[in-house]
mmCIF file of C-alpha atoms in Angstrom:
data_model
loop_
_atom_site.group_PDB
_atom_site.id
_atom_site.type_symbol
_atom_site.label_atom_id
_atom_site.label_comp_id
_atom_site.label_asym_id
_atom_site.label_seq_id
_atom_site.Cartn_x
_atom_site.Cartn_y
_atom_site.Cartn_z
ATOM 1 C CA UNK A 511 1.441 129.317 86.117
ATOM 2 C CA UNK A 512 4.722 129.212 88.151
ATOM 3 C CA UNK A 513 6.470 126.635 90.264
ATOM 4 C CA UNK A 514 4.484 127.429 93.454
ATOM 5 C CA UNK A 515 1.066 127.091 91.806
ATOM 6 C CA UNK A 516 2.168 123.976 90.022
ATOM 7 C CA UNK A 517 3.083 122.345 93.359
ATOM 8 C CA UNK A 518 -0.262 123.360 94.734
ATOM 9 C CA UNK A 519 -2.078 121.772 91.801
ATOM 10 C CA UNK A 520 -1.605 118.274 93.460
ATOM 11 C CA UNK A 521 -3.967 119.339 96.234
ATOM 12 C CA UNK A 522 -1.391 118.485 98.842
ATOM 13 C CA UNK A 523 -0.857 120.697 101.860
ATOM 14 C CA UNK A 524 2.671 122.231 101.632
ATOM 15 C CA UNK A 525 5.014 123.083 104.521
ATOM 16 C CA UNK A 526 6.802 126.357 104.684
ATOM 17 C CA UNK A 527 9.648 127.519 106.931
ATOM 18 C CA UNK A 528 9.736 129.199 110.350
ATOM 19 C CA UNK A 529 11.169 132.333 111.980
ATOM 20 C CA UNK A 530 14.155 134.110 110.500
ATOM 21 C CA UNK A 531 14.543 137.186 112.656
ATOM 22 C CA UNK A 532 14.592 135.144 115.830
ATOM 23 C CA UNK A 533 17.216 132.859 114.360
ATOM 24 C CA UNK A 534 19.332 135.729 113.085
ATOM 25 C CA UNK A 535 19.531 137.354 116.554
ATOM 26 C CA UNK A 536 20.408 134.002 118.196
ATOM 27 C CA UNK A 537 23.201 133.793 115.583
ATOM 28 C CA UNK A 538 24.662 137.104 116.631
ATOM 29 C CA UNK A 539 22.823 139.828 114.752
ATOM 30 C CA UNK A 540 22.886 142.856 117.098
ATOM 31 C CA UNK A 541 19.915 145.144 117.706
ATOM 32 C CA UNK A 542 20.118 147.941 115.137
ATOM 33 C CA UNK A 543 22.205 145.993 112.688
ATOM 34 C CA UNK A 544 21.078 145.430 109.114
ATOM 35 C CA UNK A 545 19.864 141.799 108.666
ATOM 36 C CA UNK A 546 20.148 141.979 104.908
ATOM 37 C CA UNK A 547 23.791 143.048 105.055
ATOM 38 C CA UNK A 548 24.465 139.691 106.682
ATOM 39 C CA UNK A 549 23.906 138.099 103.196
ATOM 40 C CA UNK A 550 27.328 139.480 102.423
ATOM 41 C CA UNK A 551 29.111 139.721 105.723
ATOM 42 C CA UNK A 552 27.820 136.532 107.352
ATOM 43 C CA UNK A 553 26.739 134.501 104.408
ATOM 44 C CA UNK A 554 27.460 131.125 106.058
ATOM 45 C CA UNK A 555 25.312 131.933 109.080
ATOM 46 C CA UNK A 556 22.418 132.967 106.820
ATOM 47 C CA UNK A 557 22.749 129.785 104.938
ATOM 48 C CA UNK A 558 22.626 127.711 108.104
ATOM 49 C CA UNK A 559 19.195 129.137 108.823
ATOM 50 C CA UNK A 560 17.949 128.372 105.305
ATOM 51 C CA UNK A 561 19.354 124.914 105.422
ATOM 52 C CA UNK A 562 17.984 124.103 108.776
ATOM 53 C CA UNK A 563 14.458 124.556 107.490
ATOM 54 C CA UNK A 564 15.120 122.408 104.482
ATOM 55 C CA UNK A 565 16.458 119.710 106.716
ATOM 56 C CA UNK A 566 13.413 120.071 108.978
ATOM 57 C CA UNK A 567 11.220 119.084 106.069
ATOM 58 C CA UNK A 568 9.996 122.446 104.553
ATOM 59 C CA UNK A 569 8.783 122.343 100.969
ATOM 60 C CA UNK A 570 9.728 126.063 100.616
ATOM 61 C CA UNK A 571 11.897 128.628 102.391
ATOM 62 C CA UNK A 572 11.981 132.390 102.430
ATOM 63 C CA UNK A 573 14.967 134.633 101.843
ATOM 64 C CA UNK A 574 16.758 137.025 104.241
ATOM 65 C CA UNK A 575 15.377 140.072 102.432
ATOM 66 C CA UNK A 576 12.316 141.097 104.543
ATOM 67 C CA UNK A 577 13.625 144.624 105.041
ATOM 68 C CA UNK A 578 15.461 144.801 101.700
ATOM 69 C CA UNK A 579 13.607 147.690 100.074
ATOM 70 C CA UNK A 580 15.573 150.902 99.405
ATOM 71 C CA UNK A 581 13.207 152.678 101.698
ATOM 72 C CA UNK A 582 14.239 150.342 104.621
ATOM 73 C CA UNK A 583 17.882 150.085 103.658
ATOM 74 C CA UNK A 584 18.333 153.806 103.640
ATOM 75 C CA UNK A 585 18.243 153.741 107.497
ATOM 76 C CA UNK A 586 21.556 151.930 107.278
ATOM 77 C CA UNK A 587 22.902 154.001 104.382
ATOM 78 C CA UNK A 588 22.580 150.848 102.147
ATOM 79 C CA UNK A 589 19.982 151.891 99.653
ATOM 80 C CA UNK A 590 22.445 151.901 96.828
ATOM 81 C CA UNK A 591 23.139 148.195 97.520
ATOM 82 C CA UNK A 592 19.454 147.086 97.309
ATOM 83 C CA UNK A 593 19.925 144.884 94.194
ATOM 84 C CA UNK A 594 23.139 143.388 95.574
ATOM 85 C CA UNK A 595 21.682 142.421 98.996
ATOM 86 C CA UNK A 596 18.445 140.973 97.559
ATOM 87 C CA UNK A 597 20.336 139.058 94.901
ATOM 88 C CA UNK A 598 22.621 137.649 97.541
ATOM 89 C CA UNK A 599 19.624 136.633 99.708
ATOM 90 C CA UNK A 600 18.053 134.743 96.814
ATOM 91 C CA UNK A 601 21.295 132.905 96.025
ATOM 92 C CA UNK A 602 21.748 131.748 99.564
ATOM 93 C CA UNK A 603 18.213 130.300 99.910
ATOM 94 C CA UNK A 604 18.465 128.837 96.376
ATOM 95 C CA UNK A 605 21.704 127.117 97.305
ATOM 96 C CA UNK A 606 20.063 125.605 100.469
ATOM 97 C CA UNK A 607 16.865 124.600 98.725
ATOM 98 C CA UNK A 608 18.469 122.907 95.816
ATOM 99 C CA UNK A 609 16.398 122.086 92.735
ATOM 100 C CA UNK A 610 13.633 120.190 94.520
ATOM 101 C CA UNK A 611 12.417 122.707 97.027
ATOM 102 C CA UNK A 612 10.915 126.177 96.462
ATOM 103 C CA UNK A 613 12.313 129.579 97.397
ATOM 104 C CA UNK A 614 10.033 132.535 98.045
ATOM 105 C CA UNK A 615 11.620 135.993 97.893
ATOM 106 C CA UNK A 616 10.508 137.935 100.964
ATOM 107 C CA UNK A 617 9.377 141.548 100.659
ATOM 108 C CA UNK A 618 8.244 143.243 103.844
ATOM 109 C CA UNK A 619 6.548 146.548 104.523
ATOM 110 C CA UNK A 620 8.634 149.736 104.253
ATOM 111 C CA UNK A 621 7.360 151.408 107.350
ATOM 112 C CA UNK A 622 6.145 154.402 105.284
ATOM 113 C CA UNK A 623 2.684 155.635 105.954
ATOM 114 C CA UNK A 624 1.178 156.282 102.440
ATOM 115 C CA UNK A 625 -1.686 158.254 103.907
ATOM 116 C CA UNK A 626 0.729 160.719 105.385
ATOM 117 C CA UNK A 627 1.829 161.749 101.830
ATOM 118 C CA UNK A 628 5.535 161.601 102.720
ATOM 119 C CA UNK A 629 6.211 159.546 99.653
ATOM 120 C CA UNK A 630 4.625 159.291 96.274
ATOM 121 C CA UNK A 631 3.034 155.847 95.605
ATOM 122 C CA UNK A 632 4.937 155.532 92.245
ATOM 123 C CA UNK A 633 8.262 156.044 94.076
ATOM 124 C CA UNK A 634 7.463 153.331 96.517
ATOM 125 C CA UNK A 635 6.378 151.075 93.664
ATOM 126 C CA UNK A 636 9.673 151.647 91.944
ATOM 127 C CA UNK A 637 11.538 150.589 95.135
ATOM 128 C CA UNK A 638 9.598 147.398 95.266
ATOM 129 C CA UNK A 639 10.419 146.779 91.598
ATOM 130 C CA UNK A 640 14.138 146.987 92.351
ATOM 131 C CA UNK A 641 13.769 144.492 95.102
ATOM 132 C CA UNK A 642 11.524 142.005 93.270
ATOM 133 C CA UNK A 643 13.707 142.146 90.131
ATOM 134 C CA UNK A 644 16.892 141.336 92.098
ATOM 135 C CA UNK A 645 15.184 138.401 93.980
ATOM 136 C CA UNK A 646 14.006 136.969 90.665
ATOM 137 C CA UNK A 647 17.422 137.355 89.073
ATOM 138 C CA UNK A 648 18.808 135.519 92.159
ATOM 139 C CA UNK A 649 16.672 132.457 91.464
ATOM 140 C CA UNK A 650 13.596 132.605 93.669
ATOM 141 C CA UNK A 651 10.483 130.682 92.542
ATOM 142 C CA UNK A 652 7.889 133.146 93.802
ATOM 143 C CA UNK A 653 7.656 136.498 95.526
ATOM 144 C CA UNK A 654 6.142 136.609 98.971
ATOM 145 C CA UNK A 655 4.956 140.153 99.920
ATOM 146 C CA UNK A 656 4.439 139.656 103.684
ATOM 147 C CA UNK A 657 3.369 141.160 107.074
ATOM 148 C CA UNK A 658 1.421 143.866 105.357
ATOM 149 C CA UNK A 659 -1.171 146.041 107.187
ATOM 150 C CA UNK A 660 -1.801 148.706 104.608
ATOM 151 C CA UNK A 661 -3.810 147.426 101.618
ATOM 152 C CA UNK A 662 -2.526 150.227 99.382
ATOM 153 C CA UNK A 663 1.139 149.395 100.097
ATOM 154 C CA UNK A 664 0.554 145.732 99.518
ATOM 155 C CA UNK A 665 -1.092 146.392 96.227
ATOM 156 C CA UNK A 666 1.876 148.476 95.143
ATOM 157 C CA UNK A 667 4.272 145.717 96.090
ATOM 158 C CA UNK A 668 2.266 143.039 94.291
ATOM 159 C CA UNK A 669 1.888 145.225 91.202
ATOM 160 C CA UNK A 670 5.639 145.949 91.210
ATOM 161 C CA UNK A 671 6.449 142.266 91.354
ATOM 162 C CA UNK A 672 3.961 141.486 88.623
ATOM 163 C CA UNK A 673 5.432 144.185 86.332
ATOM 164 C CA UNK A 674 9.117 143.026 86.688
ATOM 165 C CA UNK A 675 8.766 139.235 87.048
ATOM 166 C CA UNK A 676 6.682 136.371 85.723
ATOM 167 C CA UNK A 677 6.702 134.571 89.027
ATOM 168 C CA UNK A 678 3.833 133.510 91.293
ATOM 169 C CA UNK A 679 3.061 136.107 93.927
ATOM 170 C CA UNK A 680 1.990 135.508 97.565
ATOM 171 C CA UNK A 681 0.681 138.338 99.679
ATOM 172 C CA UNK A 682 0.048 137.944 103.408
ATOM 173 C CA UNK A 683 -1.341 140.333 106.015
ATOM 174 C CA UNK A 684 -0.909 140.676 109.777
ATOM 175 C CA UNK A 685 -4.285 140.798 111.535
ATOM 176 C CA UNK A 686 -5.179 141.613 115.179
ATOM 177 C CA UNK A 687 -8.356 140.412 117.008
ATOM 178 C CA UNK A 688 -10.871 143.083 117.739
ATOM 179 C CA UNK A 689 -13.372 143.525 120.546
ATOM 180 C CA UNK A 690 -16.140 142.690 118.047
ATOM 181 C CA UNK A 691 -14.539 139.179 117.528
ATOM 182 C CA UNK A 692 -13.206 139.615 114.069
ATOM 183 C CA UNK A 693 -9.731 140.340 112.752
ATOM 184 C CA UNK A 694 -8.323 143.497 111.201
ATOM 185 C CA UNK A 695 -4.861 144.937 110.417
ATOM 186 C CA UNK A 696 -3.685 147.962 112.387
ATOM 187 C CA UNK A 697 -4.884 149.978 109.318
ATOM 188 C CA UNK A 698 -8.409 148.649 109.868
ATOM 189 C CA UNK A 699 -8.760 146.110 106.932
ATOM 190 C CA UNK A 700 -10.113 142.667 107.335
ATOM 191 C CA UNK A 701 -9.551 139.471 105.378
ATOM 192 C CA UNK A 702 -12.683 140.186 103.391
ATOM 193 C CA UNK A 703 -11.456 143.722 102.616
ATOM 194 C CA UNK A 704 -8.101 142.576 101.251
ATOM 195 C CA UNK A 705 -8.907 139.479 99.337
ATOM 196 C CA UNK A 706 -10.474 140.712 96.174
ATOM 197 C CA UNK A 707 -8.306 143.828 95.737
ATOM 198 C CA UNK A 708 -5.060 142.050 96.301
ATOM 199 C CA UNK A 709 -5.962 139.300 93.809
ATOM 200 C CA UNK A 710 -6.987 142.019 91.309
ATOM 201 C CA UNK A 711 -3.609 143.617 91.813
ATOM 202 C CA UNK A 712 -1.915 140.345 90.695
ATOM 203 C CA UNK A 713 -1.471 138.056 93.699
ATOM 204 C CA UNK A 714 -1.888 134.355 93.130
ATOM 205 C CA UNK A 715 -1.786 133.207 96.860
ATOM 206 C CA UNK A 716 -3.048 135.227 99.885
ATOM 207 C CA UNK A 717 -2.959 134.627 103.640
ATOM 208 C CA UNK A 718 -1.663 135.770 106.964
ATOM 209 C CA UNK A 719 1.457 135.718 108.902
ATOM 210 C CA UNK A 720 2.662 136.977 112.299
ATOM 211 C CA UNK A 721 0.741 138.417 115.153
ATOM 212 C CA UNK A 722 -1.242 135.255 115.936
ATOM 213 C CA UNK A 723 -0.799 131.588 116.812
ATOM 214 C CA UNK A 724 -2.544 128.810 114.914
ATOM 215 C CA UNK A 725 -5.601 128.927 117.072
ATOM 216 C CA UNK A 726 -6.383 132.486 115.834
ATOM 217 C CA UNK A 727 -5.193 131.697 112.310
ATOM 218 C CA UNK A 728 -7.927 129.110 111.974
ATOM 219 C CA UNK A 729 -10.536 131.863 112.317
ATOM 220 C CA UNK A 730 -8.611 134.089 109.844
ATOM 221 C CA UNK A 731 -8.578 131.232 107.310
ATOM 222 C CA UNK A 732 -12.271 130.862 107.769
ATOM 223 C CA UNK A 733 -12.784 134.541 107.164
ATOM 224 C CA UNK A 734 -10.725 134.316 103.842
ATOM 225 C CA UNK A 735 -12.693 131.266 102.810
ATOM 226 C CA UNK A 736 -16.022 133.094 103.291
ATOM 227 C CA UNK A 737 -14.758 135.624 100.781
ATOM 228 C CA UNK A 738 -13.085 133.169 98.311
ATOM 229 C CA UNK A 739 -13.442 129.395 98.370
ATOM 230 C CA UNK A 740 -10.717 128.584 95.862
ATOM 231 C CA UNK A 741 -7.646 130.996 96.192
ATOM 232 C CA UNK A 742 -4.628 129.187 97.780
ATOM 233 C CA UNK A 743 -4.035 130.315 101.328
ATOM 234 C CA UNK A 744 -0.659 130.510 103.114
ATOM 235 C CA UNK A 745 -0.408 130.772 106.921
ATOM 236 C CA UNK A 746 2.786 131.578 108.804
ATOM 237 C CA UNK A 747 1.777 131.573 112.492
ATOM 238 C CA UNK A 748 3.700 132.579 115.567
ATOM 239 C CA UNK A 749 4.486 129.922 118.123
ATOM 240 C CA UNK A 750 1.455 131.145 120.146
ATOM 241 C CA UNK A 751 0.525 134.521 121.306
ATOM 242 C CA UNK A 752 3.668 136.147 122.767
ATOM 243 C CA UNK A 753 3.906 136.915 126.462
ATOM 244 C CA UNK A 754 6.375 139.103 128.321
ATOM 245 C CA UNK A 755 8.164 137.173 131.045
ATOM 246 C CA UNK A 756 11.248 138.080 133.084
ATOM 247 C CA UNK A 757 12.066 141.021 130.790
ATOM 248 C CA UNK A 758 11.718 139.202 127.519
ATOM 249 C CA UNK A 759 9.193 138.126 124.960
ATOM 250 C CA UNK A 760 8.395 134.467 125.123
ATOM 251 C CA UNK A 761 6.459 132.437 122.591
ATOM 252 C CA UNK A 762 4.659 129.702 124.605
ATOM 253 C CA UNK A 763 3.818 126.939 122.091
ATOM 254 C CA UNK A 764 6.260 124.093 121.698
ATOM 255 C CA UNK A 765 6.384 122.109 118.427
ATOM 256 C CA UNK A 766 3.789 119.547 119.518
ATOM 257 C CA UNK A 767 1.412 122.361 120.601
ATOM 258 C CA UNK A 768 1.683 124.086 117.221
ATOM 259 C CA UNK A 769 1.292 120.837 115.290
ATOM 260 C CA UNK A 770 -1.920 120.026 117.294
ATOM 261 C CA UNK A 771 -3.709 122.736 115.346
ATOM 262 C CA UNK A 772 -2.757 121.592 111.908
ATOM 263 C CA UNK A 773 -5.814 119.405 111.218
ATOM 264 C CA UNK A 774 -8.192 122.196 112.011
ATOM 265 C CA UNK A 775 -6.151 124.674 110.046
ATOM 266 C CA UNK A 776 -6.300 122.455 107.018
ATOM 267 C CA UNK A 777 -9.977 121.695 107.479
ATOM 268 C CA UNK A 778 -10.604 125.561 107.537
ATOM 269 C CA UNK A 779 -8.978 125.753 104.148
ATOM 270 C CA UNK A 780 -5.154 126.427 104.486
ATOM 271 C CA UNK A 781 -2.924 125.178 101.654
ATOM 272 C CA UNK A 782 0.523 126.153 102.898
ATOM 273 C CA UNK A 783 1.449 126.077 106.609
ATOM 274 C CA UNK A 784 4.632 127.394 108.267
ATOM 275 C CA UNK A 785 5.806 129.399 111.177
ATOM 276 C CA UNK A 786 6.643 132.970 112.026
ATOM 277 C CA UNK A 787 8.013 134.559 115.247
ATOM 278 C CA UNK A 788 9.138 132.105 117.867
ATOM 279 C CA UNK A 789 9.036 129.030 115.611
ATOM 280 C CA UNK A 790 12.007 126.854 114.946
ATOM 281 C CA UNK A 791 13.114 123.996 112.661
ATOM 282 C CA UNK A 792 11.692 121.661 115.403
ATOM 283 C CA UNK A 793 8.215 123.323 115.049
ATOM 284 C CA UNK A 794 8.497 122.846 111.196
ATOM 285 C CA UNK A 795 9.423 119.133 111.565
ATOM 286 C CA UNK A 796 6.395 118.618 113.865
ATOM 287 C CA UNK A 797 4.099 120.364 111.495
ATOM 288 C CA UNK A 798 5.457 118.333 108.497
ATOM 289 C CA UNK A 799 5.051 115.090 110.497
ATOM 290 C CA UNK A 800 1.481 115.888 111.395
ATOM 291 C CA UNK A 801 0.537 116.563 107.840
ATOM 292 C CA UNK A 802 2.165 113.246 106.785
ATOM 293 C CA UNK A 803 0.011 111.476 109.520
ATOM 294 C CA UNK A 804 -3.002 113.012 108.026
ATOM 295 C CA UNK A 805 -2.137 111.509 104.591
ATOM 296 C CA UNK A 806 -2.422 114.816 102.843
ATOM 297 C CA UNK A 807 1.169 115.405 101.863
#
């Protein structure tokens, strides 16, 4: 059992961080620029993001490594620097978190469609191994495989992390509501479909991030709990369902609106709560405050 599971043993609801991509772009990251390269070229700006979530009251923060697989980095001609960029991401978040908060090493999807046969599964798994190993060597407390839609790719990432680290592993999927009233990823898998296989692959914590606000996440948590009553669940929700206004994407929920769903989310069975797109340190502070008010932190 690693540091993350040890913290969950207390039964308290833990608070995670909020959006990174939104924050990076507000800090000057240009469209088409590699976010992970900023771990070297704009280290101080990346650390400001990490530190802001620690200061907001988060028990854990992610790393700026979401697109840090060789497969993703090759679009920028940076695949040879995979280990360097992920290691740097881990060091930055570790520095911000100190010794009393947790760091989760972020691993996102590669964008490769396994079913198309353009890449061998073992090759993709080896890419994930490079990323996970570098994050572990940089000092993360757990690996967070996130925003997955393809169960097979998610399993490869989890298996890779399990083979090269002894850390706890989180795996989250992004689900969309269907006309039938349930939730599925764009590859057609539901919370019930992914729960057993991803735990069998080696995940310790499962859940969902992105795509939905807390209101929808409550139903997703319930779906997971129908499948497994005990596995720890992590939820990173958007600040509401995004809307397109005046030529830009807007996330409608302010910090108080997000925090108003926390009690229902916990009652449904969530163990770790944080934000995704559109959420800010202010959202995380409001979430942490609400959990404190509920006397469960």
